[in-house]
């Protein structure tokens, strides 16, 4: 069924988008990539080609540019869209709220408008567990209330709400799936593509990887007095290749179901503490990761992990890779590309 179907992938050069391109190609789809490279490198797409043997069509286009986006739709028979493009740093969003709303909300509206013009109404949207805020309990189900605490999270919830409104409009025919990711980590097992944050990483696993490779001296563990098993924050880390498989499952479902707006958690259902992640990384790399206990990071919560059962029941998708594999694959990528895509050979 999916043979050669073309799927527009916004933000396809990014961390998650590049892994999804590999999974789409392996599943028989043709990703058509649009990216402005504001947080990525074109070489990631060369690596996608190296892994799959297929060069996807690629356009250096900003999704806020309605005309150029329209030209991409005119040049291809796009059947569905996977929308990853956006800004994602929580801290930065508090200092640059207009930039975040303009890109994440404004860019999404432009994309949806161009989709309507070209009669494409199947969409998968990258949302985040951040929309649950500080949940009353764990594991988190999709029915839990949403409460956002920062501009980045608000942009995700606003776009979710826009899509719910569009689906609810009479005769709208919009068929949308909102995927709420927990904490994506890891890299493709080839070590060719992975996460390459610009500057000092904000997130735990890329930070640990850069300590391991010698780019940073030690890890600060933000908070050791949480009400968790060892006092450090607990999160649901999900291997990016499992996450990518979840997108393919959601896409296949989109082609089979009546138009509506669905939402799924993409997580493993298991939480690990910061110190457990440090230990798993040390075991995977054979290296000691120096760390210091530090005060809590403002805005952090004690624990966050998914109830992933709805995705299993309705998408037939479940994660397969454990924390050990997440750390081994992160380390392979970082060791092979100590400066990310910048200095490594393509
Ligand atoms: P990323 O920054 O690696 O990828 C985003 C891509 O979008 C980049 O390649 C960037 O250059 C591109 N982009 C940004 N603005 C654009 C624009 N206006 N036009 C065209 N391209 C643009 O981030 P990622 O980790 O791959 O995340 C992908 C999506 O998933 C984002 O929407 C993010 O908010 C969401 N998400 C990520 C995480 C995570 O932990 N990585 C968690 C939850 C949700
Ligand atoms: C963060 C974002 C969240 C986003 C997610 C994925 C915040 C407040 N939340 O989530 O909105 O969806 O990334 O991109 O930024 N930690 C350390 N030292 C570090 C970095 C992190 O101890 O140098 C700890 C944190 O306190 C947390 C855990 O590691 O307990 C995971 O942190 P991180 O990887 O940043 O993810 P989240 O905070 O869950």
Short mmCIF file of N, CA and C in Angstrom, two decimals, residues 32-124:
data_model
loop_
_atom_site.label_atom_id
_atom_site.label_comp_id
_atom_site.label_asym_id
_atom_site.label_seq_id
_atom_site.Cartn_x
_atom_site.Cartn_y
_atom_site.Cartn_z
N UNK A 32 9.71 13.79 1.45
CA UNK A 32 10.09 15.02 0.73
C UNK A 32 10.42 16.02 1.84
N UNK A 33 11.70 16.37 1.94
CA UNK A 33 12.17 17.13 3.11
C UNK A 33 12.16 18.63 2.85
N UNK A 34 11.64 19.36 3.84
CA UNK A 34 11.71 20.82 3.85
C UNK A 34 12.38 21.23 5.16
N UNK A 35 13.44 22.02 5.06
CA UNK A 35 14.12 22.46 6.29
C UNK A 35 14.82 23.78 6.01
N UNK A 36 14.86 24.66 7.00
CA UNK A 36 15.61 25.92 6.81
C UNK A 36 16.99 25.84 7.45
N UNK A 37 17.35 24.69 7.98
CA UNK A 37 18.67 24.44 8.59
C UNK A 37 19.00 25.39 9.74
N UNK A 38 17.96 25.92 10.39
CA UNK A 38 18.24 26.83 11.51
C UNK A 38 18.81 26.06 12.70
N UNK A 39 18.54 24.76 12.77
CA UNK A 39 19.09 23.96 13.87
C UNK A 39 19.56 22.60 13.36
N UNK A 40 20.07 22.58 12.14
CA UNK A 40 20.48 21.28 11.57
C UNK A 40 21.46 21.51 10.44
N UNK A 41 21.94 20.40 9.89
CA UNK A 41 22.95 20.44 8.83
C UNK A 41 22.48 19.53 7.69
N UNK A 42 22.74 19.99 6.48
CA UNK A 42 22.32 19.19 5.32
C UNK A 42 23.02 17.83 5.30
N UNK A 43 24.21 17.78 5.92
CA UNK A 43 24.97 16.52 5.90
C UNK A 43 24.16 15.38 6.56
N UNK A 44 23.23 15.74 7.47
CA UNK A 44 22.39 14.69 8.07
C UNK A 44 21.62 13.94 6.99
N UNK A 45 21.23 14.66 5.94
CA UNK A 45 20.47 14.01 4.87
C UNK A 45 21.38 13.19 3.96
N UNK A 46 22.66 13.59 3.85
CA UNK A 46 23.63 12.73 3.14
C UNK A 46 23.77 11.40 3.89
N UNK A 47 23.73 11.50 5.19
CA UNK A 47 23.86 10.28 6.01
C UNK A 47 22.60 9.39 5.86
N UNK A 48 21.45 10.03 5.75
CA UNK A 48 20.22 9.26 5.51
C UNK A 48 20.38 8.46 4.22
N UNK A 49 20.96 9.12 3.22
CA UNK A 49 21.19 8.45 1.94
C UNK A 49 22.19 7.31 2.10
N UNK A 50 23.23 7.57 2.89
CA UNK A 50 24.25 6.53 3.13
C UNK A 50 23.62 5.30 3.79
N UNK A 51 22.69 5.53 4.72
CA UNK A 51 22.06 4.40 5.44
C UNK A 51 21.10 3.64 4.54
N UNK A 52 20.31 4.38 3.77
CA UNK A 52 19.20 3.74 3.05
C UNK A 52 19.49 3.46 1.58
N UNK A 53 20.50 4.14 1.03
CA UNK A 53 20.75 4.03 -0.40
C UNK A 53 19.78 4.86 -1.24
N UNK A 54 18.97 5.69 -0.58
CA UNK A 54 17.98 6.51 -1.28
C UNK A 54 18.22 7.97 -0.94
N UNK A 55 18.24 8.84 -1.94
CA UNK A 55 18.38 10.28 -1.70
C UNK A 55 16.98 10.91 -1.76
N UNK A 56 16.45 11.34 -0.63
CA UNK A 56 15.12 11.95 -0.70
C UNK A 56 15.18 13.35 -1.32
N UNK A 57 14.11 13.79 -1.97
CA UNK A 57 14.08 15.18 -2.44
C UNK A 57 14.17 16.13 -1.23
N UNK A 58 14.99 17.17 -1.35
CA UNK A 58 15.23 18.08 -0.23
C UNK A 58 15.09 19.51 -0.69
N UNK A 59 14.39 20.33 0.09
CA UNK A 59 14.21 21.75 -0.23
C UNK A 59 14.64 22.60 0.96
N UNK A 60 15.54 23.55 0.70
CA UNK A 60 15.94 24.51 1.74
C UNK A 60 14.89 25.62 1.78
N UNK A 61 13.82 25.34 2.48
CA UNK A 61 12.66 26.25 2.51
C UNK A 61 12.23 26.44 3.95
N UNK A 62 11.86 27.68 4.27
CA UNK A 62 11.30 27.98 5.59
C UNK A 62 9.79 27.79 5.51
N UNK A 63 9.22 27.09 6.48
CA UNK A 63 7.77 26.81 6.39
C UNK A 63 6.93 28.09 6.51
N UNK A 64 7.54 29.19 6.94
CA UNK A 64 6.78 30.45 7.00
C UNK A 64 6.69 31.12 5.64
N UNK A 65 7.40 30.58 4.65
CA UNK A 65 7.41 31.15 3.29
C UNK A 65 6.33 30.44 2.46
N UNK A 66 5.12 31.03 2.47
CA UNK A 66 3.96 30.37 1.87
C UNK A 66 4.17 30.06 0.39
N UNK A 67 4.79 30.99 -0.31
CA UNK A 67 4.95 30.79 -1.74
C UNK A 67 5.89 29.61 -2.04
N UNK A 68 7.04 29.60 -1.40
CA UNK A 68 8.00 28.53 -1.70
C UNK A 68 7.50 27.17 -1.21
N UNK A 69 6.76 27.19 -0.10
CA UNK A 69 6.18 25.94 0.38
C UNK A 69 5.15 25.42 -0.63
N UNK A 70 4.39 26.36 -1.18
CA UNK A 70 3.40 25.99 -2.21
C UNK A 70 4.07 25.37 -3.42
N UNK A 71 5.26 25.86 -3.76
CA UNK A 71 5.97 25.32 -4.92
C UNK A 71 6.39 23.87 -4.67
N UNK A 72 6.73 23.56 -3.42
CA UNK A 72 7.10 22.18 -3.09
C UNK A 72 5.88 21.27 -3.26
N UNK A 73 4.74 21.72 -2.76
CA UNK A 73 3.52 20.91 -2.92
C UNK A 73 3.17 20.75 -4.40
N UNK A 74 3.40 21.80 -5.18
CA UNK A 74 3.06 21.73 -6.62
C UNK A 74 3.97 20.74 -7.34
N UNK A 75 5.19 20.58 -6.84
CA UNK A 75 6.17 19.72 -7.53
C UNK A 75 6.02 18.24 -7.16
N UNK A 76 5.22 17.94 -6.15
CA UNK A 76 5.12 16.55 -5.68
C UNK A 76 3.67 16.17 -5.45
N UNK A 77 3.42 14.88 -5.46
CA UNK A 77 2.09 14.37 -5.15
C UNK A 77 2.07 13.98 -3.66
N UNK A 78 2.01 15.01 -2.82
CA UNK A 78 2.12 14.78 -1.37
C UNK A 78 0.81 14.19 -0.85
N UNK A 79 0.92 13.06 -0.13
CA UNK A 79 -0.29 12.41 0.41
C UNK A 79 -0.51 12.74 1.88
N UNK A 80 0.57 13.07 2.58
CA UNK A 80 0.45 13.37 4.02
C UNK A 80 1.66 14.18 4.44
N UNK A 81 1.54 14.80 5.62
CA UNK A 81 2.63 15.65 6.12
C UNK A 81 3.01 15.20 7.53
N UNK A 82 4.31 15.14 7.78
CA UNK A 82 4.81 14.97 9.15
C UNK A 82 5.49 16.28 9.51
N UNK A 83 5.02 16.90 10.58
CA UNK A 83 5.44 18.28 10.86
C UNK A 83 6.34 18.34 12.11
N UNK A 84 7.66 18.36 11.84
CA UNK A 84 8.66 18.44 12.92
C UNK A 84 9.24 19.84 13.07
N UNK A 85 9.17 20.67 12.02
CA UNK A 85 9.89 21.95 12.03
C UNK A 85 9.42 22.84 13.17
N UNK A 86 10.39 23.39 13.89
CA UNK A 86 10.03 24.30 14.97
C UNK A 86 11.23 24.50 15.88
N UNK A 87 11.08 25.41 16.81
CA UNK A 87 12.12 25.67 17.81
C UNK A 87 11.74 24.92 19.07
N UNK A 88 12.74 24.44 19.83
CA UNK A 88 12.39 23.49 20.89
C UNK A 88 13.06 23.71 22.24
N UNK A 89 13.78 24.81 22.42
CA UNK A 89 14.49 24.98 23.69
C UNK A 89 13.63 25.77 24.70
N UNK A 90 13.26 25.08 25.78
CA UNK A 90 12.35 25.68 26.76
C UNK A 90 12.92 27.00 27.31
N UNK A 91 14.20 26.98 27.74
CA UNK A 91 14.79 28.17 28.33
C UNK A 91 14.80 29.33 27.35
N UNK A 92 15.23 29.05 26.12
CA UNK A 92 15.28 30.09 25.09
C UNK A 92 13.89 30.67 24.82
N UNK A 93 12.87 29.82 24.91
CA UNK A 93 11.51 30.28 24.60
C UNK A 93 11.03 31.33 25.60
N UNK A 94 11.59 31.31 26.81
CA UNK A 94 11.17 32.31 27.79
C UNK A 94 11.79 33.67 27.49
N UNK A 95 12.95 33.68 26.79
CA UNK A 95 13.56 34.97 26.43
C UNK A 95 13.15 35.42 25.02
N UNK A 96 12.75 34.48 24.17
CA UNK A 96 12.36 34.83 22.79
C UNK A 96 10.95 34.34 22.48
N UNK A 97 9.95 34.77 23.26
CA UNK A 97 8.61 34.20 23.06
C UNK A 97 8.02 34.50 21.69
N UNK A 98 8.31 35.71 21.17
CA UNK A 98 7.73 36.05 19.87
C UNK A 98 8.30 35.18 18.76
N UNK A 99 9.60 34.93 18.86
CA UNK A 99 10.28 34.05 17.90
C UNK A 99 9.63 32.66 17.93
N UNK A 100 9.37 32.17 19.13
CA UNK A 100 8.80 30.82 19.27
C UNK A 100 7.37 30.77 18.75
N UNK A 101 6.56 31.77 19.10
CA UNK A 101 5.18 31.76 18.59
C UNK A 101 5.17 31.97 17.08
N UNK A 102 6.04 32.86 16.59
CA UNK A 102 6.08 33.12 15.14
C UNK A 102 6.47 31.87 14.36
N UNK A 103 7.48 31.18 14.84
CA UNK A 103 7.96 30.00 14.13
C UNK A 103 7.02 28.80 14.34
N UNK A 104 6.75 28.47 15.60
CA UNK A 104 6.01 27.23 15.88
C UNK A 104 4.53 27.37 15.57
N UNK A 105 3.93 28.51 15.93
CA UNK A 105 2.49 28.68 15.68
C UNK A 105 2.29 29.27 14.28
N UNK A 106 2.99 30.40 14.01
CA UNK A 106 2.84 31.05 12.70
C UNK A 106 3.23 30.10 11.57
N UNK A 107 4.37 29.42 11.73
CA UNK A 107 4.83 28.48 10.68
C UNK A 107 3.83 27.36 10.47
N UNK A 108 3.24 26.88 11.57
CA UNK A 108 2.26 25.79 11.44
C UNK A 108 1.03 26.27 10.69
N UNK A 109 0.57 27.47 11.00
CA UNK A 109 -0.63 27.99 10.32
C UNK A 109 -0.36 28.13 8.82
N UNK A 110 0.82 28.64 8.47
CA UNK A 110 1.16 28.76 7.05
C UNK A 110 1.16 27.38 6.39
N UNK A 111 1.77 26.41 7.06
CA UNK A 111 1.81 25.04 6.53
C UNK A 111 0.39 24.50 6.31
N UNK A 112 -0.48 24.67 7.31
CA UNK A 112 -1.84 24.10 7.21
C UNK A 112 -2.61 24.79 6.07
N UNK A 113 -2.36 26.09 5.90
CA UNK A 113 -3.03 26.83 4.83
C UNK A 113 -2.60 26.28 3.46
N UNK A 114 -1.29 26.07 3.31
CA UNK A 114 -0.79 25.55 2.03
C UNK A 114 -1.32 24.12 1.81
N UNK A 115 -1.39 23.34 2.88
CA UNK A 115 -1.95 21.99 2.74
C UNK A 115 -3.38 22.06 2.21
N UNK A 116 -4.19 22.96 2.78
CA UNK A 116 -5.59 23.10 2.31
C UNK A 116 -5.62 23.46 0.84
N UNK A 117 -4.74 24.39 0.45
CA UNK A 117 -4.72 24.84 -0.96
C UNK A 117 -4.43 23.66 -1.89
N UNK A 118 -3.70 22.67 -1.39
CA UNK A 118 -3.30 21.54 -2.23
C UNK A 118 -4.07 20.27 -1.86
N UNK A 119 -5.16 20.45 -1.10
CA UNK A 119 -6.03 19.32 -0.77
C UNK A 119 -5.33 18.19 -0.03
N UNK A 120 -4.38 18.54 0.81
CA UNK A 120 -3.70 17.54 1.64
C UNK A 120 -4.16 17.80 3.07
N UNK A 121 -4.84 16.84 3.67
CA UNK A 121 -5.39 17.05 5.02
C UNK A 121 -5.04 15.92 5.99
N UNK A 122 -3.99 15.21 5.66
CA UNK A 122 -3.49 14.18 6.59
C UNK A 122 -2.20 14.70 7.21
N UNK A 123 -2.17 14.72 8.54
CA UNK A 123 -1.03 15.35 9.22
C UNK A 123 -0.67 14.62 10.50
N UNK A 124 0.64 14.49 10.72
CA UNK A 124 1.15 14.02 12.02
C UNK A 124 1.95 15.15 12.63
#
